[in-house]
Short mmCIF file of C-alpha atoms in Angstrom, two decimals:
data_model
loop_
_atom_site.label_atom_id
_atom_site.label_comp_id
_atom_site.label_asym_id
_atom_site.label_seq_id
_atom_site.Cartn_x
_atom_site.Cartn_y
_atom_site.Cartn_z
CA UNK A 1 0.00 0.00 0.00
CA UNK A 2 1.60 3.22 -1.14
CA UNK A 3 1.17 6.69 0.93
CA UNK A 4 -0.96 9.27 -0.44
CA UNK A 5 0.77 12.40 -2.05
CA UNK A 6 -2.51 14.53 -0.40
CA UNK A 7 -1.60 13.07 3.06
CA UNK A 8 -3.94 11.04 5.07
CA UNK A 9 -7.28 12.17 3.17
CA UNK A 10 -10.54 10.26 3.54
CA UNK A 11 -11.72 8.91 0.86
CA UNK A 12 -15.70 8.91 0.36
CA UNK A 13 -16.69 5.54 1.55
CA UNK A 14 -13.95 6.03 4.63
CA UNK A 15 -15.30 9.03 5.26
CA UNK A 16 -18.68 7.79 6.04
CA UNK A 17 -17.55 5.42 7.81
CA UNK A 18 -15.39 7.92 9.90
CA UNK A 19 -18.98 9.57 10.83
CA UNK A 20 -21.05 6.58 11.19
CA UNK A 21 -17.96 5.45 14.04
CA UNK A 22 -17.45 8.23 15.68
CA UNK A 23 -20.50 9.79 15.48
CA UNK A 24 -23.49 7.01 15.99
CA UNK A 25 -21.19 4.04 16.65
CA UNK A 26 -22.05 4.25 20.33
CA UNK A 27 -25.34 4.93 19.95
CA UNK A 28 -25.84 2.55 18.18
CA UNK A 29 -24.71 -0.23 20.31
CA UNK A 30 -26.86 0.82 23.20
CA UNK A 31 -29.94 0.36 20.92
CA UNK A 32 -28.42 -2.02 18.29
CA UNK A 33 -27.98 -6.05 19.07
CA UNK A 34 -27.62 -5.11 22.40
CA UNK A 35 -30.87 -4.09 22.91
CA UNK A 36 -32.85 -6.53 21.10
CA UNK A 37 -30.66 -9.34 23.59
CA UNK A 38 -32.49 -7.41 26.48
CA UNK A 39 -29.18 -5.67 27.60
CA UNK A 40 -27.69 -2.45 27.69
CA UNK A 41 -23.78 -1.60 26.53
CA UNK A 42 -23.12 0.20 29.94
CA UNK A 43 -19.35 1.06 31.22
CA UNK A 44 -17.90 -1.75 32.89
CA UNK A 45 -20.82 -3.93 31.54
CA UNK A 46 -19.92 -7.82 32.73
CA UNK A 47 -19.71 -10.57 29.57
CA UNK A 48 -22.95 -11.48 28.53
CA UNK A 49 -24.08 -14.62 27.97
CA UNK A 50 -25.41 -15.53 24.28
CA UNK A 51 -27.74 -18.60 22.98
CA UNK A 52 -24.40 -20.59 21.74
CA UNK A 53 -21.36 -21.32 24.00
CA UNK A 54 -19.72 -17.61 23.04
CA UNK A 55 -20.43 -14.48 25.35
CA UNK A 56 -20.64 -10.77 23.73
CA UNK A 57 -18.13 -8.75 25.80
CA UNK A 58 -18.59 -4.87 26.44
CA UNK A 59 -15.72 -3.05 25.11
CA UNK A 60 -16.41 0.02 27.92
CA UNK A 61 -14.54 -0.62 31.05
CA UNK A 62 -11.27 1.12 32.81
CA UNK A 63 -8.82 -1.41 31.34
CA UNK A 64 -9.02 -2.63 27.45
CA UNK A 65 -10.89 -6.09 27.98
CA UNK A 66 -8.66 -8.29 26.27
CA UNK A 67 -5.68 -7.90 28.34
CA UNK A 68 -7.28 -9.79 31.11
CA UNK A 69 -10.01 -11.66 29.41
CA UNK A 70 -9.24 -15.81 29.26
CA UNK A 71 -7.34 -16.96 26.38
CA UNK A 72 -8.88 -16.74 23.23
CA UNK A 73 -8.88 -19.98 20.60
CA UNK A 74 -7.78 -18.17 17.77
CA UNK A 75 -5.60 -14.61 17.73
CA UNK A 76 -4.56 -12.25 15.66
CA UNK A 77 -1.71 -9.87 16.17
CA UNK A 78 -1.57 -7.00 13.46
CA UNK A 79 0.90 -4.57 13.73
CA UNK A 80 0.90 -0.96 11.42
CA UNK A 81 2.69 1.80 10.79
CA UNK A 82 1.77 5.39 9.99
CA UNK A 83 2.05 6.66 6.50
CA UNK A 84 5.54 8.96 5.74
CA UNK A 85 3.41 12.23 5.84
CA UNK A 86 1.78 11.74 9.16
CA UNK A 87 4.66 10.00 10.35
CA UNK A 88 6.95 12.90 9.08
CA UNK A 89 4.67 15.43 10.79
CA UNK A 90 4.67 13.37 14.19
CA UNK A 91 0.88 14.48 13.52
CA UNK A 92 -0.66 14.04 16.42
CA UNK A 93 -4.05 15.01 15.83
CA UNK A 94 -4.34 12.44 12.47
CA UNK A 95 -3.10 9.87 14.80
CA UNK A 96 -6.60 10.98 17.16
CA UNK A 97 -8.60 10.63 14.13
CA UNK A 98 -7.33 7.56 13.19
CA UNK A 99 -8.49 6.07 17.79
CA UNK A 100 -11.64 7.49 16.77
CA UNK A 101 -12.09 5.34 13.39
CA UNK A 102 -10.99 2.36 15.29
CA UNK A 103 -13.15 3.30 18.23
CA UNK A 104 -16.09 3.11 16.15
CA UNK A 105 -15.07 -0.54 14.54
CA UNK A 106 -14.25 -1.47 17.97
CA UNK A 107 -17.76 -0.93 19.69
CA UNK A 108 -19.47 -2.40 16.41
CA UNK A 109 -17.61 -5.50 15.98
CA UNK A 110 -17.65 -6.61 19.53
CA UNK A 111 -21.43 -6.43 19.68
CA UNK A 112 -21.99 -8.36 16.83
CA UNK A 113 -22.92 -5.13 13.95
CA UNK A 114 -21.05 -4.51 11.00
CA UNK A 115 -18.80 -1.44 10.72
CA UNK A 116 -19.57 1.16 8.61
CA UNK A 117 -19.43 0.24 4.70
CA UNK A 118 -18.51 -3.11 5.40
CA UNK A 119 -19.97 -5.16 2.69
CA UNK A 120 -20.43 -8.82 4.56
CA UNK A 121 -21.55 -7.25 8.19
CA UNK A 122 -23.01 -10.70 8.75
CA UNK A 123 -19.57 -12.18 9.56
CA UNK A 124 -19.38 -9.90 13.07
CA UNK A 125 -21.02 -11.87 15.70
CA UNK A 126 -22.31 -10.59 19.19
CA UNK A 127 -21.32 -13.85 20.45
CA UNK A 128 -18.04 -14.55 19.55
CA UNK A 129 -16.04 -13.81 22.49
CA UNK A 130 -14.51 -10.83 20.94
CA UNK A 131 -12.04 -8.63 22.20
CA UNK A 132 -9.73 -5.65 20.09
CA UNK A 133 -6.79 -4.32 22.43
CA UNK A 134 -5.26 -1.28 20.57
CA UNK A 135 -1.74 0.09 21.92
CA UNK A 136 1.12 2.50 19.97
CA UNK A 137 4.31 1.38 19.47
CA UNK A 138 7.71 2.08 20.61
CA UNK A 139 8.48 4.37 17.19
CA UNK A 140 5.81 6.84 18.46
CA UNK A 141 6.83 7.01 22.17
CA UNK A 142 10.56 8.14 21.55
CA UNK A 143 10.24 11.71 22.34
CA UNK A 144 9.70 12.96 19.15
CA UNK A 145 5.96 12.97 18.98
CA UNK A 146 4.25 14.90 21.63
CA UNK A 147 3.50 11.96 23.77
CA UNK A 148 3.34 11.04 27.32
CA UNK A 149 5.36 8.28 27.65
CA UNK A 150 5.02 5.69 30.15
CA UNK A 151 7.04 4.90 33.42
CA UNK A 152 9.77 2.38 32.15
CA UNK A 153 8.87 2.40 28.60
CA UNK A 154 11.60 1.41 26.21
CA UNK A 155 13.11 -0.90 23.45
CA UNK A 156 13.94 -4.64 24.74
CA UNK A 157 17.64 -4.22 24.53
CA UNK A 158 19.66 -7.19 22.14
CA UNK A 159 19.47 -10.42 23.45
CA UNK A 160 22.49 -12.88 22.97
CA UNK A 161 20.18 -15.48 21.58
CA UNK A 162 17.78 -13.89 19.57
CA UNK A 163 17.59 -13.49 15.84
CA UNK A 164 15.36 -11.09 15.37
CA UNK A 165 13.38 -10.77 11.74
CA UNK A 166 12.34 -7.25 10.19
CA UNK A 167 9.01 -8.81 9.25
CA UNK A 168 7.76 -10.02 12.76
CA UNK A 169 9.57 -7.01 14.49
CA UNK A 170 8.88 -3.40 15.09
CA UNK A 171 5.69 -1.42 14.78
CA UNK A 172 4.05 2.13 15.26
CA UNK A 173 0.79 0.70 16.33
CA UNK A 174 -0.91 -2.95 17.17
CA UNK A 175 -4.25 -4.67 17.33
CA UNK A 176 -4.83 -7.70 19.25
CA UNK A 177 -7.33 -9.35 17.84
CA UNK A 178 -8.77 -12.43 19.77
CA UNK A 179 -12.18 -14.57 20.04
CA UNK A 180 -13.24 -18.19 19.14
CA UNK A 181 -13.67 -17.93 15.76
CA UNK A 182 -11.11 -17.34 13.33
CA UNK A 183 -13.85 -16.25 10.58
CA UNK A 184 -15.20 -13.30 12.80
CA UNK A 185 -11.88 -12.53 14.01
CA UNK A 186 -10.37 -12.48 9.88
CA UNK A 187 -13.40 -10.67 8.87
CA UNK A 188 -12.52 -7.80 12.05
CA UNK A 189 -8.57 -7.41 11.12
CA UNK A 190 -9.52 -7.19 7.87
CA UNK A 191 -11.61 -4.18 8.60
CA UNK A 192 -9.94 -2.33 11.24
CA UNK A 193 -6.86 -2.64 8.85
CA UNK A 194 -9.00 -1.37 5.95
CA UNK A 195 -10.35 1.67 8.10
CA UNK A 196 -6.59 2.67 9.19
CA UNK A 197 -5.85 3.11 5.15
CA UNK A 198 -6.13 6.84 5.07
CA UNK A 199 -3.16 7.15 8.23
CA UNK A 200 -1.72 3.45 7.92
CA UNK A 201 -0.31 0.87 6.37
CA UNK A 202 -0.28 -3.27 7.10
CA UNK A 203 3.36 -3.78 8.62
CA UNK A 204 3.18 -7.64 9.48
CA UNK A 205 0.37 -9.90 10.68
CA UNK A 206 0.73 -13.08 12.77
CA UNK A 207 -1.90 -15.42 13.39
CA UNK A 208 -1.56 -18.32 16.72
CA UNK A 209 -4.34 -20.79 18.42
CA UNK A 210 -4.95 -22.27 21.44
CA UNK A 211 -6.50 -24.47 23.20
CA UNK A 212 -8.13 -22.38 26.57
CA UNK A 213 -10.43 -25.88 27.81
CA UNK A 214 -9.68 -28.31 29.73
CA UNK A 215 -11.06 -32.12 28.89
CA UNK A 216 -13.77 -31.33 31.24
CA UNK A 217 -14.93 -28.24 29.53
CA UNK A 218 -14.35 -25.81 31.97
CA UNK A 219 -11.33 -22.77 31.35
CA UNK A 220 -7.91 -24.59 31.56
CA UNK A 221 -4.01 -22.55 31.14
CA UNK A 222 -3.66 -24.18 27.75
CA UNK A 223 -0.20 -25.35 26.11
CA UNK A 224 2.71 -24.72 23.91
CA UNK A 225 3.53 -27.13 21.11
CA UNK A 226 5.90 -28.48 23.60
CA UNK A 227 3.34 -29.80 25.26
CA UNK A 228 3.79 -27.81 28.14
CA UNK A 229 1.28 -26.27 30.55
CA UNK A 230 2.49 -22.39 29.81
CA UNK A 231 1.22 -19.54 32.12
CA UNK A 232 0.85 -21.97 34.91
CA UNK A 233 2.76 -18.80 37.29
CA UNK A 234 0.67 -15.90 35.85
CA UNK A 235 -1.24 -13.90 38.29
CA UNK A 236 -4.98 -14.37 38.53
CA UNK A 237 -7.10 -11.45 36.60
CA UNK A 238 -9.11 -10.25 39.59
CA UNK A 239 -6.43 -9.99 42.27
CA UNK A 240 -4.41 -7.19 43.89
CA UNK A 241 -1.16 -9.22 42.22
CA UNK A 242 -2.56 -9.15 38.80
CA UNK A 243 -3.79 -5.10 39.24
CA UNK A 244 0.04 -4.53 40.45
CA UNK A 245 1.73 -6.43 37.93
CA UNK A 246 -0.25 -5.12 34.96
CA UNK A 247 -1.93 -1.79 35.25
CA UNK A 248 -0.41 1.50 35.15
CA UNK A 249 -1.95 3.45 37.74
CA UNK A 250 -1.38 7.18 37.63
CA UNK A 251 -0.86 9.94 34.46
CA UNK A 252 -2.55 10.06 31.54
CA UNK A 253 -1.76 5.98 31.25
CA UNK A 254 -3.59 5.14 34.44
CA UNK A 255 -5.71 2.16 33.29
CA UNK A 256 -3.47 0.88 30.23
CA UNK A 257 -0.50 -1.39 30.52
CA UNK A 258 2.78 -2.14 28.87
CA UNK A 259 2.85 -4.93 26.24
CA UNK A 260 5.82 -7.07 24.40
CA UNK A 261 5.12 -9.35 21.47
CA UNK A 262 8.14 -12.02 20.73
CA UNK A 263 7.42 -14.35 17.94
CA UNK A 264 9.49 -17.21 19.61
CA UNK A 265 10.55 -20.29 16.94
CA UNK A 266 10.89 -23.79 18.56
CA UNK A 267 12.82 -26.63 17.49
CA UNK A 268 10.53 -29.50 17.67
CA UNK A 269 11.95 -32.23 16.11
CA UNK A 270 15.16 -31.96 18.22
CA UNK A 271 13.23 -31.58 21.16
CA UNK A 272 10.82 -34.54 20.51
CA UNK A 273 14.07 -36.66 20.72
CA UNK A 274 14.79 -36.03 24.13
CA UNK A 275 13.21 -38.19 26.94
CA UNK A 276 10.29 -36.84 28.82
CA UNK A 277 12.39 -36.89 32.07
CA UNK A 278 15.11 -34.69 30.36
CA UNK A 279 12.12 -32.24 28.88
CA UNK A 280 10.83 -31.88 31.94
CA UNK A 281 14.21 -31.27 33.80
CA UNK A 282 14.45 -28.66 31.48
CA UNK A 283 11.02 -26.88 32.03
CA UNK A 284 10.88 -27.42 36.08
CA UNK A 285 7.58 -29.27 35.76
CA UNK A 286 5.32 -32.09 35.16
CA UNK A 287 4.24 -31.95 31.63
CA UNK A 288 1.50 -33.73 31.58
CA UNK A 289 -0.25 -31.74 34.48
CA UNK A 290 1.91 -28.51 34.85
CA UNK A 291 2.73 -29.04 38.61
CA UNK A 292 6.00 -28.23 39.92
CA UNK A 293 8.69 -31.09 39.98
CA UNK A 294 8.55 -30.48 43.87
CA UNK A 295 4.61 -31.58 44.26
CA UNK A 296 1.68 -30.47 44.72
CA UNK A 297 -0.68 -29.52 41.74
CA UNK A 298 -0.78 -26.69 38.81
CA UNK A 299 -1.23 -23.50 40.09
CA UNK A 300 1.19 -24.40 43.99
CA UNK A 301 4.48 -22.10 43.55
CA UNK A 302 7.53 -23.91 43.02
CA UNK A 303 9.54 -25.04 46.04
CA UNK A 304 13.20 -23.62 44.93
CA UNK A 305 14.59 -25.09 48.15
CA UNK A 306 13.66 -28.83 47.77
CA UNK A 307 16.22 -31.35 47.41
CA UNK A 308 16.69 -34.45 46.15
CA UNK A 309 19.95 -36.57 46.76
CA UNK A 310 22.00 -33.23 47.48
CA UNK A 311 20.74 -32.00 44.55
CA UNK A 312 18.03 -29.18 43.40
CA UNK A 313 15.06 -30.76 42.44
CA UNK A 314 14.15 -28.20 40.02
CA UNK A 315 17.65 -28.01 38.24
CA UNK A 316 19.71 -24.38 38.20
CA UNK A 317 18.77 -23.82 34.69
CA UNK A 318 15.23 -25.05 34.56
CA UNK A 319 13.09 -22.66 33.08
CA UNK A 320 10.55 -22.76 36.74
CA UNK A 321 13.35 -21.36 38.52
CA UNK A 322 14.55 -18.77 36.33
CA UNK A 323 11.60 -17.30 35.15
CA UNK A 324 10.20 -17.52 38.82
CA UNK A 325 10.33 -14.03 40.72
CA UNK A 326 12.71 -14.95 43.29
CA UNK A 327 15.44 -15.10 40.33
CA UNK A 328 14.37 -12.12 39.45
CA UNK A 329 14.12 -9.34 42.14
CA UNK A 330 10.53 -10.05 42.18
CA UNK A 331 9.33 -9.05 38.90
CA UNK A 332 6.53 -10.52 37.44
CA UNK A 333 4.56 -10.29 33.99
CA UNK A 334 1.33 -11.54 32.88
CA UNK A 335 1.85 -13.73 29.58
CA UNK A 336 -0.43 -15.22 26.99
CA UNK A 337 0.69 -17.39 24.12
CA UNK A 338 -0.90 -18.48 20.86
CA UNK A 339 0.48 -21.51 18.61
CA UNK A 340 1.67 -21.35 15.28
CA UNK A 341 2.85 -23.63 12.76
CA UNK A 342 4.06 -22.12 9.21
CA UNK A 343 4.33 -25.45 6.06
CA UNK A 344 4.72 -23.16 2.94
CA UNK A 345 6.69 -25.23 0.38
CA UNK A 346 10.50 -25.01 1.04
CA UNK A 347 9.53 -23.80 4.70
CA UNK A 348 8.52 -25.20 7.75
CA UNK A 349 8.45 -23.50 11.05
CA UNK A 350 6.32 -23.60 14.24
CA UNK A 351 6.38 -21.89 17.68
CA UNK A 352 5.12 -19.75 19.86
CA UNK A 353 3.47 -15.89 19.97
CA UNK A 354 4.30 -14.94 23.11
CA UNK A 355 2.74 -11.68 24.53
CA UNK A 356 3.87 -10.56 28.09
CA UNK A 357 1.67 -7.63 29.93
CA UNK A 358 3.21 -5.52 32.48
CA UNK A 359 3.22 -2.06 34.11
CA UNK A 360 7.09 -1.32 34.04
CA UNK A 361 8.60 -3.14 30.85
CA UNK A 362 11.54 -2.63 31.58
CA UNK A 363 11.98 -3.21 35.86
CA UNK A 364 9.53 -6.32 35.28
CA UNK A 365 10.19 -7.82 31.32
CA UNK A 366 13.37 -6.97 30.33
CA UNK A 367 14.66 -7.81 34.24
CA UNK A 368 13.09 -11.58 33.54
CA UNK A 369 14.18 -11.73 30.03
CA UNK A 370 18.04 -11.08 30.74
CA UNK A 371 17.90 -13.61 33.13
CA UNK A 372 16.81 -16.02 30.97
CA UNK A 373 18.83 -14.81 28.34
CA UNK A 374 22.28 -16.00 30.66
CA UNK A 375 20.57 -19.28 31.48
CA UNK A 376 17.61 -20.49 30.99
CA UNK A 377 18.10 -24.47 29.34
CA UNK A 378 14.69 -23.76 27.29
CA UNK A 379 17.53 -21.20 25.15
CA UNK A 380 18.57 -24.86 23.41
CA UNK A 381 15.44 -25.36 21.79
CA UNK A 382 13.75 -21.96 21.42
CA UNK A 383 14.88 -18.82 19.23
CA UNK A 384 13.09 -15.41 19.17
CA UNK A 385 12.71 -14.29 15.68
CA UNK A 386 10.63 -11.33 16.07
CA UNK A 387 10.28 -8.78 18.80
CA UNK A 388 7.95 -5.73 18.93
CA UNK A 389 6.71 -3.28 21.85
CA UNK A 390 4.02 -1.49 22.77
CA UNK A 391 1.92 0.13 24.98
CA UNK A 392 -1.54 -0.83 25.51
CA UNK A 393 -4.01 2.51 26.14
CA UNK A 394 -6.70 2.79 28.62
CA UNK A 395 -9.60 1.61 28.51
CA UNK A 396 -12.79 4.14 27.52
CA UNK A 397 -16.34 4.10 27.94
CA UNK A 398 -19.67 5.53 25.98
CA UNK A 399 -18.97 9.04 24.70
CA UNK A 400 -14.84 8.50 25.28
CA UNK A 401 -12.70 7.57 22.31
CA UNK A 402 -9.30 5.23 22.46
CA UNK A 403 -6.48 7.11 23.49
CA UNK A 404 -7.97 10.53 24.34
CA UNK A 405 -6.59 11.02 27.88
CA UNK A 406 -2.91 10.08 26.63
CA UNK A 407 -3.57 12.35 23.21
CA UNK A 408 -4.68 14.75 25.04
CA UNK A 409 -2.85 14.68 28.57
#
């Protein structure tokens, strides 16, 4: 997609649908789908339930609902940057024009309507499980734009083991799109990106699944294609940990969070030919039920101290014990990972998306990250090949738009 010599103008069709969004989106979904389902969109409005086994959630609340909402089965990570002239400008107020467009899509799509001029509004559903999380990326927080930036905010330095890509690295702005349907959450990236045309362009797109239910049907952690229970650690949404580990919680950020994206390859074939006692040496834990090698069940902390024979049960290296927050001065993140396998002909490639949520990136990510950078015996078998940051806005509610306290704090 080429820039514009004109600059980011709206074309005819765009700009009705600028006007429709930002002008009746909201009203819209307090009398659209909503209403006929016998409920209101209200700020802070709790999931609600729909006639099949997928839940409409309310896009208003303090925080951006997907952060903290349960895994998704199918996500979409799209990252964009902003054409040379708005880019060149550091133009702030196109950049608030462009929120407001994807404010608009945002309230549609997650209650089920179609945004405006979309030509096959039958593919949004209201009960799809939905969520859009919309954050700017590190390009636009350098000090060159007039932008608040927040506490800690700042490239992941070089790692000694990564090999970073230019096409799964880098950004000026994301959108994380999740639900459990990969046809309603195509059919939204592929109009949130269209909408963006007139101030941005497609940079890369990445696509994962998982697998958030457990054989009983309730919410399990998922895993990894190493067949790992992953996120096992992660603070529960809900809880004073989780609120301190995630949100930012004063300036013009206050409700949004901090959010890193590393497209991580893994070597499965070589790892399939170790023994499941050496695999799980390596992780710290049980595979098949995601307990520590020290007892107890899933979610019980790690027991760094227990020995076995003079030795650490849960060897120096093991990934448990240096991701755990005792190796690390106490930091903490929130992660979510989607699967992805790649078989183009003359290419094969699978691994994991791996998205990590705090409020500090770099006292609480990049803290974790070098120590598993020196150490960590996962480092064998895993490679990150793409690396991107961001950070994740505020939530908003009826009559707000994304981004306007940071835009305009």
């Amino acid at each position: 997609m080429s820039a514009s010599t004109s600059g980011p103008g709206l074309g005819r069709r765009r700009f009705l649908g600028y006007l429709g969004s930002a002008a009746v989106g909201t009203a819209a979904g307090a009398t659209g789908t909503a209403a006929l389902r016998g409920h209101s969109a209200v700020p802070g409005a709790e999931p609600v339930p729909g006639p099949s086994s997928g839940r409409t959630v309310s896009p208003y609340a303090v925080h951006q609902p997907g952060v903290a909402a349960e895994s998704s089965a199918v996500t979409e990570i799209v990252a964009l940057d902003l054409l040379p002239g708005v880019r060149r400008e550091a133009d702030v107020a196109a950049l608030g024009r462009l929120l407001r467009v994807w404010t608009g899509d945002v309230e549609a799509l997650t209650t089920g309507r179609g945004t405006p001029g979309d030509t096959t509004p039958w593919l949004a559903s209201p009960v799809a499980d939905l969520t859009v999380t919309v954050g700017l990326g590190a390009p636009l927080l350098d000090g060159t734009w007039d932008l608040p930036v927040p506490r800690g905010f700042a490239p992941v330095p070089a790692m000694r083991h990564d090999r970073l890509e230019p096409d799964w690295s880098g950004g000026d702005l994301v959108l994380v799109v999740a639900g459990r349907d990969g046809t309603t959450v195509g059919h939204a990236v592929r109009r949130l990106v269209a909408d963006a045309g007139p101030f941005a362009e497609l940079r890369w797109r990445q696509q994962g699944s998982w697998n958030p239910v457990g054989p009983d049907g309730r919410p399990a952690t998922g895993r990894n294609l190493f067949g790992q229970v992953d996120g096992s650690a992660n603070p529960r949404p809900g809880t004073p940990l989780f609120d301190t580990t995630v949100w930012i919680d004063d300036g013009p950020w206050a409700g949004g969070t901090t959010m890193v994206l590393r497209r991580i390859r893994m070597d499965l074939p070589t790892w399939d030919e170790l023994t499941r006692q050496e695999q799980e040496r390596s992780v710290g834990r049980d595979l098949a039920t995601g307990a520590p090698l020290t007892g107890g069940a899933e979610l019980d902390d790690v027991d760094l101290a227990a020995r076995r024979d003079g030795r650490p049960v849960v060897a120096v290296q093991a990934h448990a014990r240096r991701s755990h927050p005792s190796s690390n001065g106490g930091a903490r993140i929130f992660r979510k990972g989607a699967n992805y396998e790649v078989t183009d002909p003359g290419r094969s490639e699978a691994g994991l998306l791996f998205s990590s949520f705090q409020a500090d990136l770099t006292r609480q990510f990049v803290r974790i990250q070098r120590t598993l950078d020196e150490a960590d015996e996962l480092n064998e078998w895993t490679t990150a090949v793409g690396s991107a940051e961001f950070a994740v806005l505020p939530g908003f509610t009826e009559g707000e738009w994304l981004g306007q306290r940071v835009l305009d704090g």
